[in-house]
mmCIF file of C-alpha atoms and ligand atoms in Angstrom:
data_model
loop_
_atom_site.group_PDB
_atom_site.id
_atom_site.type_symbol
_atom_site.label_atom_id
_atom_site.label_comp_id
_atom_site.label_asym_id
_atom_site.label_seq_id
_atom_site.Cartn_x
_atom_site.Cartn_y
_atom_site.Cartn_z
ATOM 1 C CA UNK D 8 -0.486 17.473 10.402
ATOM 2 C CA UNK D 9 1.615 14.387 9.321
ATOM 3 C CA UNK D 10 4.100 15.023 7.469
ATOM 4 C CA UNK D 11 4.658 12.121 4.467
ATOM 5 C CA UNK D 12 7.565 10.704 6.366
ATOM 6 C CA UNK D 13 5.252 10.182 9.313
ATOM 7 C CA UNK D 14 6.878 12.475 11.473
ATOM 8 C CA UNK D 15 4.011 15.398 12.650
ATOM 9 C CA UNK D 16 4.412 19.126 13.415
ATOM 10 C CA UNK D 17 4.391 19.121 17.432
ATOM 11 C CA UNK D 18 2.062 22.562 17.437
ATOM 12 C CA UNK D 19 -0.606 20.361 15.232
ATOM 13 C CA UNK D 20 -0.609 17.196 17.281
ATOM 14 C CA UNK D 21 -4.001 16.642 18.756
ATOM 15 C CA UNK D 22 -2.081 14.100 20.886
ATOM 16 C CA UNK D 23 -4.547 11.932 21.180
ATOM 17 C CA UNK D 24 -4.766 9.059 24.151
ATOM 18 C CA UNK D 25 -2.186 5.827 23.472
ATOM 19 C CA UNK D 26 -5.950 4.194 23.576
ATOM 20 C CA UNK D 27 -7.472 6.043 20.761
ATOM 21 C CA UNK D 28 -4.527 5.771 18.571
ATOM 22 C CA UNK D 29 -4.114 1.968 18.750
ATOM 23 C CA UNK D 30 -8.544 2.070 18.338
ATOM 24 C CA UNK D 31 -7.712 3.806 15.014
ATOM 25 C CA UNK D 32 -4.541 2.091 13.765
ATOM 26 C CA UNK D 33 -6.478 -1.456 14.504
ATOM 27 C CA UNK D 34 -8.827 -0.433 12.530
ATOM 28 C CA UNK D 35 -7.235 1.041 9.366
ATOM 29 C CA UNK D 36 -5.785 -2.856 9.813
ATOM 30 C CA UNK D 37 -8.881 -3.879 9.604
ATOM 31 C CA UNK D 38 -10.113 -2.293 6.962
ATOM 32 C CA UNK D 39 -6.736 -3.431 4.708
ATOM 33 C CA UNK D 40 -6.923 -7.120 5.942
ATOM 34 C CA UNK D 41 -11.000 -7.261 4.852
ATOM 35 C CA UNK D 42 -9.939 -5.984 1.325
ATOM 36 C CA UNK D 43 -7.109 -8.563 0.946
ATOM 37 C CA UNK D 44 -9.348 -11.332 1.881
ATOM 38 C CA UNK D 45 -12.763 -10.035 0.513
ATOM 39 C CA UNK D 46 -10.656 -9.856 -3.009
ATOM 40 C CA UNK D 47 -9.778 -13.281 -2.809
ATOM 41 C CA UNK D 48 -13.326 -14.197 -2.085
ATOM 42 C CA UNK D 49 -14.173 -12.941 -4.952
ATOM 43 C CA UNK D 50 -11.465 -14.229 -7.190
ATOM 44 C CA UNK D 51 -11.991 -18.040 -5.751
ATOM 45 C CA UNK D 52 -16.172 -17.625 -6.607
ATOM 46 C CA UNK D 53 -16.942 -17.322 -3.139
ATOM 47 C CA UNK D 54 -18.672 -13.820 -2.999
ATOM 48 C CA UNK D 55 -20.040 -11.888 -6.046
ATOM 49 C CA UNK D 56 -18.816 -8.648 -5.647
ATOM 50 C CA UNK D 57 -16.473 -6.528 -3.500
ATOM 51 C CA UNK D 58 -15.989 -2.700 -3.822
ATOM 52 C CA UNK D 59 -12.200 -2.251 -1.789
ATOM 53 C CA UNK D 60 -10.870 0.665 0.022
ATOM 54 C CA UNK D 61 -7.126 0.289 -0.072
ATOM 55 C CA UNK D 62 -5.358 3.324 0.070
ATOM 56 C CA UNK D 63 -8.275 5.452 1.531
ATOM 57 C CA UNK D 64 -8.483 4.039 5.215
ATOM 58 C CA UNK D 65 -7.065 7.180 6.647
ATOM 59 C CA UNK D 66 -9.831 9.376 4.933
ATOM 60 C CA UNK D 67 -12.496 6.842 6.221
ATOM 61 C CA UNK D 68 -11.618 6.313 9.820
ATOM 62 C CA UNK D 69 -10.359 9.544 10.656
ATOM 63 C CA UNK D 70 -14.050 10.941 9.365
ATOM 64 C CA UNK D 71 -15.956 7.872 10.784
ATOM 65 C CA UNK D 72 -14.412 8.908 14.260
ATOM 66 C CA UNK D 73 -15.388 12.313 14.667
ATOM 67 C CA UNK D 74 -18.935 11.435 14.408
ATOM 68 C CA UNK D 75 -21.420 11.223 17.760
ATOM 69 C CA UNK D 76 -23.828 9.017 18.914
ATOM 70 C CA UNK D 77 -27.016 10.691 17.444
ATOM 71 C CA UNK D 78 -25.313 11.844 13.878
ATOM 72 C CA UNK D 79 -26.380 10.396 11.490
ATOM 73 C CA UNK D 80 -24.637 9.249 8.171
ATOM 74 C CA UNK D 81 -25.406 8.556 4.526
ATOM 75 C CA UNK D 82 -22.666 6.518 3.126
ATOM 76 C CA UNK D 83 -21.532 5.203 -0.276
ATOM 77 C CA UNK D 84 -20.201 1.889 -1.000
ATOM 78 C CA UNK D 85 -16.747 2.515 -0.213
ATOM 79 C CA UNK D 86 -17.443 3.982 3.384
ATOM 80 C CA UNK D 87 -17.404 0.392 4.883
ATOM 81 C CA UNK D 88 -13.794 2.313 6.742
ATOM 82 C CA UNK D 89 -16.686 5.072 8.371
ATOM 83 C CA UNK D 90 -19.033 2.230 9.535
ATOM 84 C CA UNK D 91 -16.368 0.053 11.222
ATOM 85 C CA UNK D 92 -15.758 2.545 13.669
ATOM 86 C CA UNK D 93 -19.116 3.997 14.250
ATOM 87 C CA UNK D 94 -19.596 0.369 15.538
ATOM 88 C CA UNK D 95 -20.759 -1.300 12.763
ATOM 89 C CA UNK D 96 -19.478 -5.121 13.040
ATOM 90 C CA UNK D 97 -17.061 -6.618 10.944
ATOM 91 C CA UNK D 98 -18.852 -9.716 11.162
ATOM 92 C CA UNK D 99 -22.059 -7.801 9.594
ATOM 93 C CA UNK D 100 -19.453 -6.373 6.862
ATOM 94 C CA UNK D 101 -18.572 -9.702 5.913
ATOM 95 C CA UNK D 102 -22.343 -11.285 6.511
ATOM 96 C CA UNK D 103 -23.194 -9.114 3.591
ATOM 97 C CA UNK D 104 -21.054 -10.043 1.543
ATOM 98 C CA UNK D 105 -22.361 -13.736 1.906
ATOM 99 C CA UNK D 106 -25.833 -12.280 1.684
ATOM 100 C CA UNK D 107 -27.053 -15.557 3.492
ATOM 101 C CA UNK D 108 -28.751 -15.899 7.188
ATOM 102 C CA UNK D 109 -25.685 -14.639 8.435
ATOM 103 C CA UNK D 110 -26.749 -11.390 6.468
ATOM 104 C CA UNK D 111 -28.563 -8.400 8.859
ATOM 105 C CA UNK D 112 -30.400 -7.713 5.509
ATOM 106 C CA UNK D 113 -31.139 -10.935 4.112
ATOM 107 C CA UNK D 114 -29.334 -10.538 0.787
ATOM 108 C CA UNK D 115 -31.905 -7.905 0.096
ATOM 109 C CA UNK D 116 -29.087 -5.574 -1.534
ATOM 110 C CA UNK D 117 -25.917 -6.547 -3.626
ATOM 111 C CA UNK D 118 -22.661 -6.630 -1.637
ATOM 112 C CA UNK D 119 -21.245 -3.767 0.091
ATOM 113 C CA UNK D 120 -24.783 -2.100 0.877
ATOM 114 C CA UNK D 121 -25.429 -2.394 4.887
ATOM 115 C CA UNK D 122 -27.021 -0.256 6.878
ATOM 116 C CA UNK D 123 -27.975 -0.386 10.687
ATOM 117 C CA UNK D 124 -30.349 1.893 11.770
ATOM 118 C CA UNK D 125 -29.593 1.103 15.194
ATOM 119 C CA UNK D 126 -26.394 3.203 14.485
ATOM 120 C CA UNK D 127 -27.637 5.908 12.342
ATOM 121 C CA UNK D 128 -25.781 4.168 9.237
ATOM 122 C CA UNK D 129 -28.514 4.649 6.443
ATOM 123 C CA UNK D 130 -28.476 1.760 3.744
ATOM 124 C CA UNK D 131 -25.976 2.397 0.580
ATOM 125 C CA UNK D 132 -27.761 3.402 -2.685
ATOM 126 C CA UNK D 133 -25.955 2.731 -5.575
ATOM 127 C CA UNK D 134 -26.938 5.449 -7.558
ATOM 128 C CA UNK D 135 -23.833 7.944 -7.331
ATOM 129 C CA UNK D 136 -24.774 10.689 -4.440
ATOM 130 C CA UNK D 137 -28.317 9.967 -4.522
ATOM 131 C CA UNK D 138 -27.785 10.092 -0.200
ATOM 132 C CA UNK D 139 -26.346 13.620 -0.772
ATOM 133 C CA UNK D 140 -30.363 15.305 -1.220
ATOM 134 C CA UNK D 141 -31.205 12.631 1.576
ATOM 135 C CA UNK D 142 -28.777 13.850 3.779
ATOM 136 C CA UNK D 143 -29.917 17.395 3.552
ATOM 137 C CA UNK D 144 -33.231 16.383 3.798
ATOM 138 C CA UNK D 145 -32.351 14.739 7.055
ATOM 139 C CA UNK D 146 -30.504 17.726 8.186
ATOM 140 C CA UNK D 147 -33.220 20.242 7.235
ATOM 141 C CA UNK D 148 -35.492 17.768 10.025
ATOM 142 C CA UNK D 149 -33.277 17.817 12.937
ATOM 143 C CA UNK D 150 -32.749 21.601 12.020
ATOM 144 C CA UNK D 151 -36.731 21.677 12.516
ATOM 145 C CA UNK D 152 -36.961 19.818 15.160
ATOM 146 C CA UNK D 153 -34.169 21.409 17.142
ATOM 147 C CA UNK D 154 -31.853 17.992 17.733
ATOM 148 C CA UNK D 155 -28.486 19.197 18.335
ATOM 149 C CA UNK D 156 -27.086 16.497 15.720
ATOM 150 C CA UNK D 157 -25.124 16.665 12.682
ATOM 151 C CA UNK D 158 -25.597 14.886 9.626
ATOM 152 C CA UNK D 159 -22.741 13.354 7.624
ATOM 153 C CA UNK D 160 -22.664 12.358 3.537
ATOM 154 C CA UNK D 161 -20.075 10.581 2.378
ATOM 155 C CA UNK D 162 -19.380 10.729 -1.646
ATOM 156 C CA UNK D 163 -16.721 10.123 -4.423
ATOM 157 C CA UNK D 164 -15.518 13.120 -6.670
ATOM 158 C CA UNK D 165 -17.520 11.763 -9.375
ATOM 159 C CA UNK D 166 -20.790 12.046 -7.057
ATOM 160 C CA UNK D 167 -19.847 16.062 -7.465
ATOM 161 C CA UNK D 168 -20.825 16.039 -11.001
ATOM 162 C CA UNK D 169 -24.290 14.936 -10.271
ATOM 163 C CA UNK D 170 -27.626 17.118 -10.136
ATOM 164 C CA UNK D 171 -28.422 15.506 -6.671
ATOM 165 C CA UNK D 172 -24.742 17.162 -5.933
ATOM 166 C CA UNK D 173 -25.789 20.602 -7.080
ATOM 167 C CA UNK D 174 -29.399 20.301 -5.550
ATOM 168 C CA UNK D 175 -28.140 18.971 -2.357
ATOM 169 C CA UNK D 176 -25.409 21.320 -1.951
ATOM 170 C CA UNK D 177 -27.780 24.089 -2.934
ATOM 171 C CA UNK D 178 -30.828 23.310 -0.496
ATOM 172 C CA UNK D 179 -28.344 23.346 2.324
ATOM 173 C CA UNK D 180 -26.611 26.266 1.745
ATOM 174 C CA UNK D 181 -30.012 28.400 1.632
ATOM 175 C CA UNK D 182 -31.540 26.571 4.691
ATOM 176 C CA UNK D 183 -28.435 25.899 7.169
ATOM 177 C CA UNK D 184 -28.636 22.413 7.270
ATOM 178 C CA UNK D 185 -26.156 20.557 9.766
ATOM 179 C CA UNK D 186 -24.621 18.488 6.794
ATOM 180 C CA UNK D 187 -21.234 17.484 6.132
ATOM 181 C CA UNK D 188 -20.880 16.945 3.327
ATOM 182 C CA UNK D 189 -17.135 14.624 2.972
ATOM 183 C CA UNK D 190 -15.989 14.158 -0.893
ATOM 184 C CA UNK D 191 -13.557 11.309 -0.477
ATOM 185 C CA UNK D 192 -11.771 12.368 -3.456
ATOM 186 C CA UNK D 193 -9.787 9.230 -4.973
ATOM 187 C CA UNK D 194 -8.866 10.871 -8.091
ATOM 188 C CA UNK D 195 -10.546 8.122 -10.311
ATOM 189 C CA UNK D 196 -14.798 8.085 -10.624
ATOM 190 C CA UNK D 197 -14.080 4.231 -12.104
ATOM 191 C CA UNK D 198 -12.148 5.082 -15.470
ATOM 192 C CA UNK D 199 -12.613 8.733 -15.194
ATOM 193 C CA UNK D 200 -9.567 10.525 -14.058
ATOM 194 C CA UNK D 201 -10.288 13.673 -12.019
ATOM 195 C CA UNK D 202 -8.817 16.040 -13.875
ATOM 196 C CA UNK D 203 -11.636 15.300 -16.325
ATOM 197 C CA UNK D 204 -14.170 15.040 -14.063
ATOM 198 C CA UNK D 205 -14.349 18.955 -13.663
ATOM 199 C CA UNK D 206 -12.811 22.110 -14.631
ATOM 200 C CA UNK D 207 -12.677 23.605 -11.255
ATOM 201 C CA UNK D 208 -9.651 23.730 -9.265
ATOM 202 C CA UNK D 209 -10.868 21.435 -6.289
ATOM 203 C CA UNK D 210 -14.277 19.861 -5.320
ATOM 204 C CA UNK D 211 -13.727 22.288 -2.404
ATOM 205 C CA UNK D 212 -13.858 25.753 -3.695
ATOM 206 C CA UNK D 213 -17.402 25.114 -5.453
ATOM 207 C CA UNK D 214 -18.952 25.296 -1.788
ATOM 208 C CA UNK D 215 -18.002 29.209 -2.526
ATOM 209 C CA UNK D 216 -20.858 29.069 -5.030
ATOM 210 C CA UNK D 217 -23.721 27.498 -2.205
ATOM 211 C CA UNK D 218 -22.197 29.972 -0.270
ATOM 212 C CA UNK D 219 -20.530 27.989 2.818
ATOM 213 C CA UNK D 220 -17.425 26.448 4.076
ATOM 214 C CA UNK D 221 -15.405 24.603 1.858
ATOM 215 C CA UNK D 222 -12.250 22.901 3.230
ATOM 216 C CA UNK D 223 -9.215 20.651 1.535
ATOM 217 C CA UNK D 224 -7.600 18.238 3.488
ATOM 218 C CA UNK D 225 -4.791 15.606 3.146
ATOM 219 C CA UNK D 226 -7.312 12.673 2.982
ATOM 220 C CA UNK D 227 -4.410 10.486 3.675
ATOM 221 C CA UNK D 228 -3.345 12.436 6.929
ATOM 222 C CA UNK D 229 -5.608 10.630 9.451
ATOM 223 C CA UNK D 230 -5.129 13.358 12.353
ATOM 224 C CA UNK D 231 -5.790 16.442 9.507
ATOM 225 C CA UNK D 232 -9.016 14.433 8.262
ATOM 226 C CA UNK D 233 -10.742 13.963 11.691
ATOM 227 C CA UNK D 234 -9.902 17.414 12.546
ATOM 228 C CA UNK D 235 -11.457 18.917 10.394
ATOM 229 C CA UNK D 236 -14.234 16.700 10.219
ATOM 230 C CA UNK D 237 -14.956 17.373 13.780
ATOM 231 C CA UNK D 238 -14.467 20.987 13.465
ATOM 232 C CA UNK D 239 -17.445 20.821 10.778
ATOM 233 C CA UNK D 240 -19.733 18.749 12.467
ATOM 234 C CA UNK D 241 -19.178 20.569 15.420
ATOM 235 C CA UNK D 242 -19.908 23.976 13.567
ATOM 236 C CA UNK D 243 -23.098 21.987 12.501
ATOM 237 C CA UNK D 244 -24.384 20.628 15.028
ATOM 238 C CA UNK D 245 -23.817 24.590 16.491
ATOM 239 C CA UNK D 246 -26.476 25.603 13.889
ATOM 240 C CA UNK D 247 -23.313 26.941 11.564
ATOM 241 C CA UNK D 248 -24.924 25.275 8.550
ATOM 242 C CA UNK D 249 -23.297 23.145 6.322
ATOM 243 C CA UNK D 250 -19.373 22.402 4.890
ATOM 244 C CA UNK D 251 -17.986 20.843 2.307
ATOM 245 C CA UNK D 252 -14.983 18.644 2.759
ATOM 246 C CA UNK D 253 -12.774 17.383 0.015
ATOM 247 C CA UNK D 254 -10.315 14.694 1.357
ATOM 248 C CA UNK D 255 -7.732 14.508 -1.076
ATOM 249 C CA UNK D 256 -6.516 10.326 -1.520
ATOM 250 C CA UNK D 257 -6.072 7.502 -3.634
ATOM 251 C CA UNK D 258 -7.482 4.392 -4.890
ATOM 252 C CA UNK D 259 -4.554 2.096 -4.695
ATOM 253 C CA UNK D 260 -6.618 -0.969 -5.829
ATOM 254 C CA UNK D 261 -9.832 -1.530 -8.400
ATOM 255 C CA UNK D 262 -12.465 0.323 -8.475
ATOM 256 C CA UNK D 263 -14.477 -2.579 -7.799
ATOM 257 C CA UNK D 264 -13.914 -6.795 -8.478
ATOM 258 C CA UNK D 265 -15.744 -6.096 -11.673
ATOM 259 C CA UNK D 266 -13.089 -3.666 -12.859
ATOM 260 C CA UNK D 267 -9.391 -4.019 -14.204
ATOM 261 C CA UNK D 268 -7.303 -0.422 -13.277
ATOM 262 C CA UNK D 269 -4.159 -0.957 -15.440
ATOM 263 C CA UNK D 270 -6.199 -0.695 -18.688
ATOM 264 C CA UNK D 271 -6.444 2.986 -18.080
ATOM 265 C CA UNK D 272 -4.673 3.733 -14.773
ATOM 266 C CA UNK D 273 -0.008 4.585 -15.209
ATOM 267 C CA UNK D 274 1.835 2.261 -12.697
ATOM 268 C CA UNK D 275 3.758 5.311 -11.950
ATOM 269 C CA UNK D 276 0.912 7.303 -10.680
ATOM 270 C CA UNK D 277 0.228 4.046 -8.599
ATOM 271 C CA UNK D 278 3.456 3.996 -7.703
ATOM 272 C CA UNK D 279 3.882 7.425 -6.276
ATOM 273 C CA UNK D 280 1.039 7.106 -4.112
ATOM 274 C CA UNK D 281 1.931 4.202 -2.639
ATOM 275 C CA UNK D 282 4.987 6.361 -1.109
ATOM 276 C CA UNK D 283 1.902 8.158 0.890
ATOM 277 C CA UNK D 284 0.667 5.117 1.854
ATOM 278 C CA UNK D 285 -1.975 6.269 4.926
ATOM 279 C CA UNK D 286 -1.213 3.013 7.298
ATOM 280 C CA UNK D 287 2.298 3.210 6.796
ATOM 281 C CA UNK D 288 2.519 6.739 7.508
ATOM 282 C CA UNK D 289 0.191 6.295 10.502
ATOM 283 C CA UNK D 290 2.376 3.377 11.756
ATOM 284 C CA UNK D 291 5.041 5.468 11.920
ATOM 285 C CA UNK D 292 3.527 8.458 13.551
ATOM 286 C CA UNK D 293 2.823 5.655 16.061
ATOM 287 C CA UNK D 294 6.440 4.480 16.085
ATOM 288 C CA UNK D 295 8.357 8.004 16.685
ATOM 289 C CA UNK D 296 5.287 8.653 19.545
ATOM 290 C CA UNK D 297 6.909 5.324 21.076
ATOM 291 C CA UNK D 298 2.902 3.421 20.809
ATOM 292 C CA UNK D 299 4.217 0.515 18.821
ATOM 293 C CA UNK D 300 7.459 -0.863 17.379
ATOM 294 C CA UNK D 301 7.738 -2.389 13.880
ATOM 295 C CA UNK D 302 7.093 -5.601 15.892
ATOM 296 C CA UNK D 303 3.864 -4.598 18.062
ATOM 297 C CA UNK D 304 2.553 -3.248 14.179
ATOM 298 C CA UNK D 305 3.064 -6.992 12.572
ATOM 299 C CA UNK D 306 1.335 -8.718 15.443
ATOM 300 C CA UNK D 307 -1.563 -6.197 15.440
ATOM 301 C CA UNK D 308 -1.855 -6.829 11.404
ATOM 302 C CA UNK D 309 -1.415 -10.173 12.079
ATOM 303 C CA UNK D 310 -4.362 -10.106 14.245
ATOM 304 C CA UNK D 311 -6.500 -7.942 11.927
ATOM 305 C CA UNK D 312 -6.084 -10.860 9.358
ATOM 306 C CA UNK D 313 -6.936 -13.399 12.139
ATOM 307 C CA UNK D 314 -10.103 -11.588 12.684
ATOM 308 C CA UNK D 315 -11.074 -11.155 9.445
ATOM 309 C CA UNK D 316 -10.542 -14.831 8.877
ATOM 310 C CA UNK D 317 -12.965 -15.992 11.964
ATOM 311 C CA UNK D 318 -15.661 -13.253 10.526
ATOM 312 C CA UNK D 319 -15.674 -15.077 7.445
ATOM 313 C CA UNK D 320 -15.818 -18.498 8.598
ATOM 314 C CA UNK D 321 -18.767 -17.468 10.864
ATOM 315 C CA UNK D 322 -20.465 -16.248 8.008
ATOM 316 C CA UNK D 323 -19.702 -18.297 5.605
ATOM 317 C CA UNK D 324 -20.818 -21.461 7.065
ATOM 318 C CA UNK D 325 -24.468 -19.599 7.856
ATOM 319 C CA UNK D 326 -27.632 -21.123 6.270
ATOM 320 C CA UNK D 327 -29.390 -19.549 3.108
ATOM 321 C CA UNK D 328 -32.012 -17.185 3.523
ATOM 322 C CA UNK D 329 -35.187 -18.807 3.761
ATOM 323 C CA UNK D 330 -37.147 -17.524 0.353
ATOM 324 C CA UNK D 331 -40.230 -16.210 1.697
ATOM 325 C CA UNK D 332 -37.392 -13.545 3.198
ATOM 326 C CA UNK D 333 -37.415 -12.093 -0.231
ATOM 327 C CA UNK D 334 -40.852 -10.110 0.291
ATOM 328 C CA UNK D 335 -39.971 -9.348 3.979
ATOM 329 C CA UNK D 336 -39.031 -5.709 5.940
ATOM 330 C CA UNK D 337 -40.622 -3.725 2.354
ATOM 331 C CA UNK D 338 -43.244 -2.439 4.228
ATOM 332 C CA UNK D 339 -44.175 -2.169 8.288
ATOM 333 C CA UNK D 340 -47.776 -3.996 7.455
ATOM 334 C CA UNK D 341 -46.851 -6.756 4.566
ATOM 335 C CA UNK D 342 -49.788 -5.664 1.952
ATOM 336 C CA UNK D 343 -52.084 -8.711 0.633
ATOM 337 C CA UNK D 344 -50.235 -8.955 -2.634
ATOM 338 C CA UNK D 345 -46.764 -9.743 -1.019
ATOM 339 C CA UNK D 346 -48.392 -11.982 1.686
ATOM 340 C CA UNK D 347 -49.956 -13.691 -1.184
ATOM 341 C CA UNK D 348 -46.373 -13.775 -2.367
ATOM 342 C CA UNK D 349 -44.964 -15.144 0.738
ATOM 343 C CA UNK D 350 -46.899 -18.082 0.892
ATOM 344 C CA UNK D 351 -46.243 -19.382 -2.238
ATOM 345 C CA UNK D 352 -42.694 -18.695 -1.915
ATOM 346 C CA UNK D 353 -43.033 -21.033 1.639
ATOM 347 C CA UNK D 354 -44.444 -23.823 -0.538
ATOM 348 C CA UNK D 355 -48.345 -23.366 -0.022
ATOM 349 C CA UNK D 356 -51.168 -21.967 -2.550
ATOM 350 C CA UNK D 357 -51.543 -18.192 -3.425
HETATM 351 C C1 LIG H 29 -26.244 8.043 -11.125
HETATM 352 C C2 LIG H 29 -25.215 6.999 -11.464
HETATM 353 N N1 LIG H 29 -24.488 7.128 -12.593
HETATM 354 C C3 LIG H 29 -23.557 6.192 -12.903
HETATM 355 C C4 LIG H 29 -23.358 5.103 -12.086
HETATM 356 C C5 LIG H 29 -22.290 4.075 -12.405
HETATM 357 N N2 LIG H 29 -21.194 4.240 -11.465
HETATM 358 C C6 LIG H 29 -21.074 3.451 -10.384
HETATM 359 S S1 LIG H 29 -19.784 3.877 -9.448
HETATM 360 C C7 LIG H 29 -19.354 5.133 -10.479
HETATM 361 C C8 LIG H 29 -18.156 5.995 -10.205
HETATM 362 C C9 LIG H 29 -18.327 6.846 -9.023
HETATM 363 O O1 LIG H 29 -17.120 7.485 -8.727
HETATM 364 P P1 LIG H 29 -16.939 8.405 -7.485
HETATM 365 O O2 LIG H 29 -18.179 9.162 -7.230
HETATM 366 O O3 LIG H 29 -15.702 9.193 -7.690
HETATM 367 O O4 LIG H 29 -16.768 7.401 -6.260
HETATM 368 P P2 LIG H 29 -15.721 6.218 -6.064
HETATM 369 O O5 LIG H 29 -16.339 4.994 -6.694
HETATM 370 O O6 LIG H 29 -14.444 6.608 -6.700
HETATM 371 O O7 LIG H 29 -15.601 6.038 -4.598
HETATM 372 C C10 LIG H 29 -20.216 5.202 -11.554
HETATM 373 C C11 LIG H 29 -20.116 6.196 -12.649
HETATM 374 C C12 LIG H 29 -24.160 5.004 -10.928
HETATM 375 N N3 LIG H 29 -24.023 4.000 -10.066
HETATM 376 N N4 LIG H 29 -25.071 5.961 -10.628
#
């Protein structure tokens, strides 16, 4: 729908509300200012570990905001674009990080693993697409139990060469689950570039083989992306079974802080998708629609980083997590081994 310039074919724009634009644009300003800053945390020794999403902020919040209240969604560590606008805090982004009392989770996973079950947002696994089998199976119940809800798994193009891929992929083509199944494809899986991550055309055309709906979008068009991700989840939750969606983007930064891209990554190719650059191009969609001028876009940037900056001395500043934390939330009735556990950890006898 947008066209790389910014400008957007007038019989594809879903014209959305000024208020729903300036929702989404804050947010992919969001999402941009938390990598900046999270990186730096992590360069200064502050936080352990960051996993960024430069570059793929259209892909992520054009997906996360198609979803509904009752979907639910299995994410990978790079979704933390999806979760911001399904509602989940920045502040609880950023607690995480810290992994101290200011952490919903205690620093029970490594950074960039949340999950709120109040929202739906099932907790990261690190495995690669271990959620994608989850997600089906989560499907296949609401399927049973007749909940008009769609389920949503979010994955990286390496996740595709997994068995879980193939399994998941298979189960839900055979049984109709509602799953969307949403292949941010970022042309790298770490080192691995994607034209040797599979001999198929696209990630796409395999749904063929599971026999369902496989779809290719601009994953750095925000309009295109939530289009069609609402058109699938809307076929789903219909009882149309599942798609596949294959959001073509880039990783402009790291893989993660533990990784250095220019050891096996050509400027140039960098370079060239940096000219697509999804909050550029959405900023100036916004500017030709006459939402914001160059000026409004600064200030609102300016206030992303402002926001980021008060999440992070919230968090930062929180207590530890008190140790006797560690055997907490494992199981609904603590078992007599971890209470045993417990008390020690609080200072008293086994
Ligand atoms: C089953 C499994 N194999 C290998 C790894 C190591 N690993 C972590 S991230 C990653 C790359 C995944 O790439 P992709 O699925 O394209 O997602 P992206 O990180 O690009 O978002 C790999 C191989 C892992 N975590 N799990």
């Amino acid at each position: 729908m947008l066209r790389e310039d910014g400008s957007v074919d007038p019989a594809l724009d879903p014209a959305l509300p000024n208020e729903d634009l300036l929702f989404l644009f804050r947010k992919m300003l969001l999402l941009r200012a938390l990598d900046e800053k999270a990186i730096s945390l992590q360069r200064s020794g502050r936080i352990g570990f960051f996993v960024p999403s430069t570059g793929q902020e259209a892909s992520e919040i054009g997906s996360g905001f198609a979803l509904k209240e009752g979907d639910w969604v299995f994410p990978s560590y790079r979704d933390q674009g999806a979760a911001l606008v399904r509602g989940y805090p920045l502040s609880s982004i950023v607690g995480q990080l810290f992994g101290n009392a200011s952490d919903a989770i205690k620093g029970h996973q490594m950074p960039n693993h949340w999950c709120d079950r109040s929202i739906n947002l099932v907790s990261v696994s690190s495995p690669v697409a271990t959620q994608l089998p989850q997600a089906v199976g989560a499907g296949y119940a609401a399927k049973l139990r007749g909940d008009k809800i769609a389920v949503i798994a979010f994955f990286g193009d390496g996740g595709s060469s997994t068995g879980d891929f193939h399994a998941a992929m298979n189960f839900a083509g055979v049984y109709g689950t509602p799953t969307v199944f949403f292949c941010s494809n970022n042309q790298y899986a770490i080192s691995l570039p994607f034209a040797k991550q599979t001999a198929s055309g696209s990630i796409a055309e395999k749904a063929a083989a599971y026999g369902f709906e496989g779809v290719r979008v601009d994953g750095n068009d925000l309009l295109a992306v939530c289009k069609v991700t609402r058109d699938a989840l809307e076929k789903a939750r219909a009882g149309g079974g599942p798609t596949l969606i294959e959001a073509l983007t880039y990783r402009m930064g790291p893989h993660s802080t533990s990784d250095d891209p220019t050891r096996y990554r050509p400027e140039e190719e960098r370079a060239d998708w940096a000219k697509r650059d999804p909050v550029s191009r959405f900023a100036e969609y916004l500017r030709r629609a006459g939402v914001v001028d160059g000026k409004t876009a600064e200030t609102l940037a300016e206030e992303a980083r402002e926001e980021v900056q008060r999440a992070v001395k919230e968090c930062e500043g929180a207590p530890p997590v008190s140790p006797e934390s560690l055997v907490e939330d494992v199981y609904a009735e603590m078992p007599w081994h971890l209470a045993e556990q417990r008390k020690l950890l609080s200072g008293g006898e086994g």
